[in-house]
Short mmCIF file of C-alpha atoms and ligand atoms in Angstrom, two decimals:
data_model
loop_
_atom_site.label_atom_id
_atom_site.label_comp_id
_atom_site.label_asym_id
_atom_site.label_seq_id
_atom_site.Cartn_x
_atom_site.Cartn_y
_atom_site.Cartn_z
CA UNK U 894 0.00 0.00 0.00
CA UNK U 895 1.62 3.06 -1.64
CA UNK U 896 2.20 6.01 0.92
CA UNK U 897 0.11 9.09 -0.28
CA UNK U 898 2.37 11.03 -2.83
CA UNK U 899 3.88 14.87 -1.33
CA UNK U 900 2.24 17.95 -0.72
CA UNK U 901 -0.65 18.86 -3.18
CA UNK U 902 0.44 20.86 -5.86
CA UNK U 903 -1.13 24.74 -5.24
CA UNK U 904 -2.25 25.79 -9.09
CA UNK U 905 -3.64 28.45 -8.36
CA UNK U 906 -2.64 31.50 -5.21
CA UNK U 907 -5.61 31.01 -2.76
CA UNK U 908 -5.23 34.62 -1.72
CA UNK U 909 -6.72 35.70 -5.03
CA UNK U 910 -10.07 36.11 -5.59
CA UNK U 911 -10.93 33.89 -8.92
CA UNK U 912 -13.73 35.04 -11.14
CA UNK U 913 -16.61 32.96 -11.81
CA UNK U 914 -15.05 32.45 -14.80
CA UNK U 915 -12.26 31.00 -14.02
CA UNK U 916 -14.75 28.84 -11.07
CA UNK U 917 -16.48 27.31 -14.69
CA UNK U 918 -13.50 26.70 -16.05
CA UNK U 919 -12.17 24.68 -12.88
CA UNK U 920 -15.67 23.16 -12.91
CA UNK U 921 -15.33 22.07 -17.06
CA UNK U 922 -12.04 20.83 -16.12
CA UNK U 923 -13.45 18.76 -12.91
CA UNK U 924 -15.94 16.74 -15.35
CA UNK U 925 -13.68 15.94 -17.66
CA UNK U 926 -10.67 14.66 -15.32
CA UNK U 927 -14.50 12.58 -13.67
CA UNK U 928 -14.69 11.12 -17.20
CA UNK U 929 -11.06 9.97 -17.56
CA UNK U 930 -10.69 8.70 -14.80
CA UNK U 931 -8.16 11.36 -12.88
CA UNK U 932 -10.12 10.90 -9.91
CA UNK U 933 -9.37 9.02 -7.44
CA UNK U 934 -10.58 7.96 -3.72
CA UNK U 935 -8.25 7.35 -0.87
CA UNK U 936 -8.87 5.88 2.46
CA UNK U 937 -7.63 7.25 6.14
CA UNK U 938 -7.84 4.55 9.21
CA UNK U 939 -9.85 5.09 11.94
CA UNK U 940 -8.85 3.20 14.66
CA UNK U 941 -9.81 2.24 18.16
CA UNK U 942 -7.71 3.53 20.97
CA UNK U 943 -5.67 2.52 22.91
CA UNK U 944 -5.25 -0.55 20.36
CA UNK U 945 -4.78 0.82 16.98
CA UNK U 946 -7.70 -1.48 15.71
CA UNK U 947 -8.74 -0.58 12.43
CA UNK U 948 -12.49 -0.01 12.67
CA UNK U 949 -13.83 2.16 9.47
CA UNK U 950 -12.22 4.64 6.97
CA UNK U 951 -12.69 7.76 5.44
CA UNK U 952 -12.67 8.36 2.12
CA UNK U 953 -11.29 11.64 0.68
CA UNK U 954 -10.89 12.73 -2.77
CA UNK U 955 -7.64 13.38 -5.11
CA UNK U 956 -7.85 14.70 -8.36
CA UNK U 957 -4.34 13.32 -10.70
CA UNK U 958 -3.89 16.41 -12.98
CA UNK U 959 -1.81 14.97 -15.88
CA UNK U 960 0.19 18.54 -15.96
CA UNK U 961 -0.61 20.23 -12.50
CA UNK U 962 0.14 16.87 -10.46
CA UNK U 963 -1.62 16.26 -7.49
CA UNK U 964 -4.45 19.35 -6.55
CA UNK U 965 -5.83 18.75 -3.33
CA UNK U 966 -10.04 18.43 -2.44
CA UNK U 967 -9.34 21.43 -0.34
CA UNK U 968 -9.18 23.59 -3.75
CA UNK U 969 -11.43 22.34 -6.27
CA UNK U 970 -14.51 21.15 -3.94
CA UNK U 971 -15.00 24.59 -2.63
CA UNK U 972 -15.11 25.31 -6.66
CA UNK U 973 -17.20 22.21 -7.39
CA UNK U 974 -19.70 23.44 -4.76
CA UNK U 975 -20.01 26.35 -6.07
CA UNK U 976 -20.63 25.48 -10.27
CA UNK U 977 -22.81 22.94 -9.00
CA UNK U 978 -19.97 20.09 -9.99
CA UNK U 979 -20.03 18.63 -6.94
CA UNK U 980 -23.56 16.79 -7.84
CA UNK U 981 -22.72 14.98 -10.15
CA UNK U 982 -18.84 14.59 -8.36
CA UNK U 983 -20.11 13.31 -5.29
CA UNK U 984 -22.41 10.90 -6.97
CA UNK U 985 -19.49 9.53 -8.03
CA UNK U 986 -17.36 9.28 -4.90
CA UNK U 987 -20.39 7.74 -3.27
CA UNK U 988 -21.00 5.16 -5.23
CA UNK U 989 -16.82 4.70 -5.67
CA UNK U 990 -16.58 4.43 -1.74
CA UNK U 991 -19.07 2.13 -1.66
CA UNK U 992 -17.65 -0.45 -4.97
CA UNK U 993 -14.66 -0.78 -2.85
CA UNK U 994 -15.89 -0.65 1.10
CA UNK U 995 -18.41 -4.23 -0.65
CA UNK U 996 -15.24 -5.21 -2.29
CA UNK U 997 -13.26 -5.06 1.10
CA UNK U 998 -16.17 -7.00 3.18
CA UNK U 999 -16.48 -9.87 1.33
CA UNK U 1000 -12.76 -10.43 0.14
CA UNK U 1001 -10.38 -12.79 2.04
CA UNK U 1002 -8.36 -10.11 4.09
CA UNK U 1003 -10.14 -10.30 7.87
CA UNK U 1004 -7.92 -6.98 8.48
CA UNK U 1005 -9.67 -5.37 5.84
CA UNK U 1006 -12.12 -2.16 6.40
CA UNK U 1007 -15.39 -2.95 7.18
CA UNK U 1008 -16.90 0.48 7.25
CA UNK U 1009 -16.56 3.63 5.07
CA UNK U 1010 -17.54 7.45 5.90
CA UNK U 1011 -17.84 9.58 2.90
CA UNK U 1012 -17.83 13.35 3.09
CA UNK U 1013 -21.06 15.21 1.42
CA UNK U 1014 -21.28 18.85 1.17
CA UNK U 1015 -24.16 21.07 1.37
CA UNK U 1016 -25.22 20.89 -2.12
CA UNK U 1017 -25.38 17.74 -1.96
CA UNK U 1018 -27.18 17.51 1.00
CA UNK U 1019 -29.89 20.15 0.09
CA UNK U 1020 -30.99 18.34 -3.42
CA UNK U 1021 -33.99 16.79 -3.04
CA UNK U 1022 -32.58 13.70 -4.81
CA UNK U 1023 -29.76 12.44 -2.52
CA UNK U 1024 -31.26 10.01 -0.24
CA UNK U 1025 -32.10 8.20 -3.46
CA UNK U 1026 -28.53 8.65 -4.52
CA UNK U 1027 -27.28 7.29 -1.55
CA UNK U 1028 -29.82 4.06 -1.95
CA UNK U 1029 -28.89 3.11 -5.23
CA UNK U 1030 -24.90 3.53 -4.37
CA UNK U 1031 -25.78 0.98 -1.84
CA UNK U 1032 -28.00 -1.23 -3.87
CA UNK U 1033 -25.90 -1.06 -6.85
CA UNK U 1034 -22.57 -2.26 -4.88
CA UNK U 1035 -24.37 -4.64 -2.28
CA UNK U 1036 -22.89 -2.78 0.34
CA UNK U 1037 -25.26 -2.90 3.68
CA UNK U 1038 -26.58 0.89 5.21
CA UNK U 1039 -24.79 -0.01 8.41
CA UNK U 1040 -21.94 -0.33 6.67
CA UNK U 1041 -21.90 3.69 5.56
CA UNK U 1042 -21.77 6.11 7.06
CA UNK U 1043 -22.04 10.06 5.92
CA UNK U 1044 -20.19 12.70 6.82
CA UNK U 1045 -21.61 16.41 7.04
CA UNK U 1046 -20.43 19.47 8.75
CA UNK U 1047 -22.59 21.90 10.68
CA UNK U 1048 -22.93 24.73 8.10
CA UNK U 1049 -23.93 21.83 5.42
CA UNK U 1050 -27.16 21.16 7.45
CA UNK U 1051 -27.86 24.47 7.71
CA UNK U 1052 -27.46 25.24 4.19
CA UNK U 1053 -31.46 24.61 4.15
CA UNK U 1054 -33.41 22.67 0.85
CA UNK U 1055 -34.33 19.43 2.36
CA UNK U 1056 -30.67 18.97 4.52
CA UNK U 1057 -32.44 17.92 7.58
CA UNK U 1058 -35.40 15.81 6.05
CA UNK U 1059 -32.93 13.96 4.31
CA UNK U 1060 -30.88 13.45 6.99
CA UNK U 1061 -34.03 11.84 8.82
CA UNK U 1062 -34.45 9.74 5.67
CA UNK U 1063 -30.74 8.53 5.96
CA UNK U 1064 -31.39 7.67 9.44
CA UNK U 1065 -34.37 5.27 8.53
CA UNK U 1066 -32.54 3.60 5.82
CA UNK U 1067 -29.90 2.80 8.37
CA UNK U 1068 -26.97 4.83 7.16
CA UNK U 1069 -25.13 6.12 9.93
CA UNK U 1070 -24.54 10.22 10.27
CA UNK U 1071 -21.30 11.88 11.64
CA UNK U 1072 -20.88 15.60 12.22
CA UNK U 1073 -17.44 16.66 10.89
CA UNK U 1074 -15.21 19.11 12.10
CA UNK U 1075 -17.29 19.11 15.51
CA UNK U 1076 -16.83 22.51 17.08
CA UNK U 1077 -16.12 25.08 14.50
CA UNK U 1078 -19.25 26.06 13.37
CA UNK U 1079 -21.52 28.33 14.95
CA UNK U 1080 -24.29 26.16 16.27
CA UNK U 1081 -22.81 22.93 16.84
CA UNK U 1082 -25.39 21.93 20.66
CA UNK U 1083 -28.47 23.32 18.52
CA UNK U 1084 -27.20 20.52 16.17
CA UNK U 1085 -27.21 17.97 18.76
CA UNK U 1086 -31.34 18.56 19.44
CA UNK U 1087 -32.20 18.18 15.94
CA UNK U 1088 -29.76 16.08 13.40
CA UNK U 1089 -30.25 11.86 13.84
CA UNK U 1090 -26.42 11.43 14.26
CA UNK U 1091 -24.15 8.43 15.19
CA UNK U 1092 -21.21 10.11 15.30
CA UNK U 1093 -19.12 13.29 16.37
CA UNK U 1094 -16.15 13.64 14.76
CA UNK U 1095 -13.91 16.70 16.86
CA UNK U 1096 -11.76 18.80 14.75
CA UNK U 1097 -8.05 19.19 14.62
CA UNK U 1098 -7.75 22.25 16.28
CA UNK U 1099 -8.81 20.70 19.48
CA UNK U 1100 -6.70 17.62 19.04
CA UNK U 1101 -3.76 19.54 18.26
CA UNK U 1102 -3.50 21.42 21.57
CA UNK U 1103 -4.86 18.15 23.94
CA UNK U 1104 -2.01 17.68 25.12
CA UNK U 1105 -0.77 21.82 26.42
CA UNK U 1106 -3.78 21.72 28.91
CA UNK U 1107 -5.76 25.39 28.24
CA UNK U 1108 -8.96 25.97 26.47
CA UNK U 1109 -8.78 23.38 23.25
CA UNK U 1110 -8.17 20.43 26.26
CA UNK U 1111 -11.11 21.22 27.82
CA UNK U 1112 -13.11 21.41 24.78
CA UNK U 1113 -11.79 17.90 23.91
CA UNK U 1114 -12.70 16.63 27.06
CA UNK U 1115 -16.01 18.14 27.38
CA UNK U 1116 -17.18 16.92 23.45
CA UNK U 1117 -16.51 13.34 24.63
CA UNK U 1118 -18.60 13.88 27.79
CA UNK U 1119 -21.56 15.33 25.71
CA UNK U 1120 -20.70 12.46 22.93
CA UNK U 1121 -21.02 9.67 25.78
CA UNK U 1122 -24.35 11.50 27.51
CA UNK U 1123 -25.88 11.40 23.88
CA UNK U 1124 -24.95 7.94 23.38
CA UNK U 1125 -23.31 8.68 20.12
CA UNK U 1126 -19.99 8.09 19.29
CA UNK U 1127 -16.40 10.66 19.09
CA UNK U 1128 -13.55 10.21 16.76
CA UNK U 1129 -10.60 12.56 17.71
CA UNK U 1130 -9.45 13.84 14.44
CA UNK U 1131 -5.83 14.73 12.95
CA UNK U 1132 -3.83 12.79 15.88
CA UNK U 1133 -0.81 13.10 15.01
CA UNK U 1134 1.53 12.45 17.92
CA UNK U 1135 1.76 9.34 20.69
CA UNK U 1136 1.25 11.74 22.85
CA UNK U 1137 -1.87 12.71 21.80
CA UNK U 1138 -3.30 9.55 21.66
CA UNK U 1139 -2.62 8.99 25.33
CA UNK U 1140 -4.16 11.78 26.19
CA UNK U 1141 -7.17 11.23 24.33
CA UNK U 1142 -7.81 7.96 25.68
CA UNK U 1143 -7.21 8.67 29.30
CA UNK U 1144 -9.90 11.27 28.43
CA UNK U 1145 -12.05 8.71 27.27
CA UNK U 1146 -12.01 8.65 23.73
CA UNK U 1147 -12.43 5.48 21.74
CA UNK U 1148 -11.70 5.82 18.74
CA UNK U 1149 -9.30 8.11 16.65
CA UNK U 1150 -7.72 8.98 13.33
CA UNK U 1151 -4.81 11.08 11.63
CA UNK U 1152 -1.55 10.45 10.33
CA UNK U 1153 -0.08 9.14 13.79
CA UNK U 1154 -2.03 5.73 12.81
CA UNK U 1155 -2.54 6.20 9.18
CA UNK U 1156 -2.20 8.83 6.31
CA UNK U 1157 -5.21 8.55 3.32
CA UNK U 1158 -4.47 5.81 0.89
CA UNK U 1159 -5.22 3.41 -1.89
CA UNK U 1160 -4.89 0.75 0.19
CA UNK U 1161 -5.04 1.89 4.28
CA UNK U 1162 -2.39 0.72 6.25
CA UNK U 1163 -2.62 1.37 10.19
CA UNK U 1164 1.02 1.76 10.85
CA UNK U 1165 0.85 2.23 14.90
CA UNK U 1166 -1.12 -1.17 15.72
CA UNK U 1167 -0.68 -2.71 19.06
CA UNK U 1168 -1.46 -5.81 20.13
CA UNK U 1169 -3.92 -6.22 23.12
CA UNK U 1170 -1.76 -7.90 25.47
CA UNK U 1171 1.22 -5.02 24.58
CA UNK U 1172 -1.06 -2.25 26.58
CA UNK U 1173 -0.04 -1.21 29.81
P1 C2E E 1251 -12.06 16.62 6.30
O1 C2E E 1251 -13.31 15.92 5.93
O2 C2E E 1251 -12.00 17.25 7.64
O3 C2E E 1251 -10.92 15.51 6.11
C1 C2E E 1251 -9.79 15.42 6.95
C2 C2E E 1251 -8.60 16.08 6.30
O4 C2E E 1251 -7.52 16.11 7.23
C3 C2E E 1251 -8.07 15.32 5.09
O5 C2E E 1251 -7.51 16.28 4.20
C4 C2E E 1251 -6.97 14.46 5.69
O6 C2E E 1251 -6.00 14.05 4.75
C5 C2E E 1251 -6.41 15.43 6.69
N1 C2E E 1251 -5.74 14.76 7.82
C6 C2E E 1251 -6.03 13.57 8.38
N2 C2E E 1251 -5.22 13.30 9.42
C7 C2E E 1251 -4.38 14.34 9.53
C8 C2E E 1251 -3.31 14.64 10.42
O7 C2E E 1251 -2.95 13.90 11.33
N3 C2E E 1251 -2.68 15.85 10.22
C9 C2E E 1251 -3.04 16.71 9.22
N4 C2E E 1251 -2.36 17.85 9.10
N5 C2E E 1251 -4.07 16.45 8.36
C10 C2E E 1251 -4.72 15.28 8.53
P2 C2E E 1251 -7.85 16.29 2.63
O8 C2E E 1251 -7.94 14.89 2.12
O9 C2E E 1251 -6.90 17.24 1.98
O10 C2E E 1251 -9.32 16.89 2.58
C11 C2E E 1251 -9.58 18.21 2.95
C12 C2E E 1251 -11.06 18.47 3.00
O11 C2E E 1251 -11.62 18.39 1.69
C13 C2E E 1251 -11.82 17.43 3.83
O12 C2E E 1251 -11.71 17.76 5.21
C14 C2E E 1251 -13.21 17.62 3.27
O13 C2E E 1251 -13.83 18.75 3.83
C15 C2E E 1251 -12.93 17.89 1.81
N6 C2E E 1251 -13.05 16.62 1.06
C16 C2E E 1251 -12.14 15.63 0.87
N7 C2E E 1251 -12.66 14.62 0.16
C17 C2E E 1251 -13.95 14.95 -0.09
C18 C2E E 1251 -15.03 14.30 -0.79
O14 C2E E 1251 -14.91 13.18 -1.29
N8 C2E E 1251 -16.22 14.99 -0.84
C19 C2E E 1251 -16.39 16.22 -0.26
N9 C2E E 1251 -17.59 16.81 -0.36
N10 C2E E 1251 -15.40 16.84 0.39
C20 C2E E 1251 -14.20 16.22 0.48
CA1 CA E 1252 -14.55 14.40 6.92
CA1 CA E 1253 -13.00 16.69 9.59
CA1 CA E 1254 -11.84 19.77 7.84
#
């Protein structure tokens, strides 16, 4: 399992303000890389703590320019959101994730994944079509509900269109629901009362500072609290240290993920696995 390649190639200076023209152009260029196959899905571990267990991933998208290199999802979904590329994008990635998540359940390899998250942004979300989109990703691979789940961030839900009654909809179907990035919006407990979800997952900038004690630490250790009194479930994001991990756990987490246990790949690879009897 190849390591992901280096740093995304920046095309274009983020500090400029692109014209909508040059947004349709991105978005042209998006559909054709779809159609020849530049795209590509990668998969992050998440694990179980203290253990290292590999217990879902996430997939994330990469987009193999055959001049540019390698542009990271962080520029061209904001641009895909925004033409309205991102429809027919993360139709794609849905029903991608889910070819190989079936592919990994009923193969050989018992270490396999089991589970896949898949990000979906507010477009997405707000068409009235995407429950249905999410069914026949499902149906058409074979791949069980329980065994997806989606990821959405706060500002998605509250994009409005039919975010929340589809949301509901995923819910009955059995698809499980994670709120991404946990934290940094602007009404993440309102969330809590109203969105059917499984899963919190709480962002980097917490994570990053668990460790120095101070504000982010006692964010960290309060999100698990209101996780566990909810009865959903917390995934510390962008670990990146052993120390971190430690921390985490001892505050209760169970279950984490960054490039401490795994960067995104083709094929995921926990590289900090421990066996049971090794913990302390
Ligand atoms: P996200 O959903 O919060 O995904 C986590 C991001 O953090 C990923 O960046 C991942 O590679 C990175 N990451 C994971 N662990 C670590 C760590 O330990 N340290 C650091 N520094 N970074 C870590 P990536 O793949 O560049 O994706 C960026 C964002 O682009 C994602 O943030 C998500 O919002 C969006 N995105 C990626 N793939 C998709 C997709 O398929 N659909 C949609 N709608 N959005 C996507
Ligand atoms: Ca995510
Ligand atoms: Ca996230
Ligand atoms: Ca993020």
């Amino acid at each position: 399992a190849a390591k992901e390649a280096g740093e995304p190639f920046r095309w274009y200076d983020p500090e400029l303000d692109r014209s909508a023209g040059e947004d349709a152009r991105i978005g042209a260029e998006l559909r054709t890389a779809l159609d020849a196959g530049h795209l590509r899905l990668v998969y992050q571990p998440i694990v179980e703590l203290p253990t290292g267990r590999l217990i879902a991933v996430e997939a994330l998208v990469r987009w193999h320019h055959p001049e540019r290199g390698l542009i990271s999802p962080a520029e061209f979904v904001p641009v895909a959101e925004r033409d309205g590329t991102i429809v027919e994008l993360g139709a794609w990635i849905l029903h991608e994730a889910c070819r190989q998540a079936a592919i990994w359940r009923t193969g050989d390899d018992t270490d396999a994944p089991q589970r896949v998250s898949v990000n979906v942004s507010a477009r997405q979300l707000a068409r009235p079509g995407f429950a249905e989109t999410v069914r026949a990703a499902l149906t058409g691979n074979g791949l069980p509900a329980a065994a997806l789940t989606i990821e959405v961030t706060e500002t998605a839900v509250f994009e409005g269109g039919r975010s929340l009654e589809t949301l509901h909809t995923l819910n009955e179907m059995g698809v499980r629901i994670a709120l991404d990035d946990f934290g940094t919006g602007h009404s993440s407990l309102t969330l809590l009362q109203t969105v059917p979800a499984h899963a919190l997952k709480v962002d980097k900038s917490f994570v990053d500072h668990v460790t120095a004690g101070g504000r982010p630490a006692v964010i960290a250790a309060t999100l698990i609290k209101v996780a566990d009194g909810l009865g959903m479930a917390a995934v510390a994001e962008g670990v990146e240290t052993a120390e971190q991990a430690a921390e985490l756990h001892r505050l209760g987490y169970q279950l984490a993920q960054g490039y401490y246990f795994g960067r995104p790949a083709e094929n995921p690879v926990v590289v900090r696995q421990r066996q049971p009897a090794a913990i302390p």
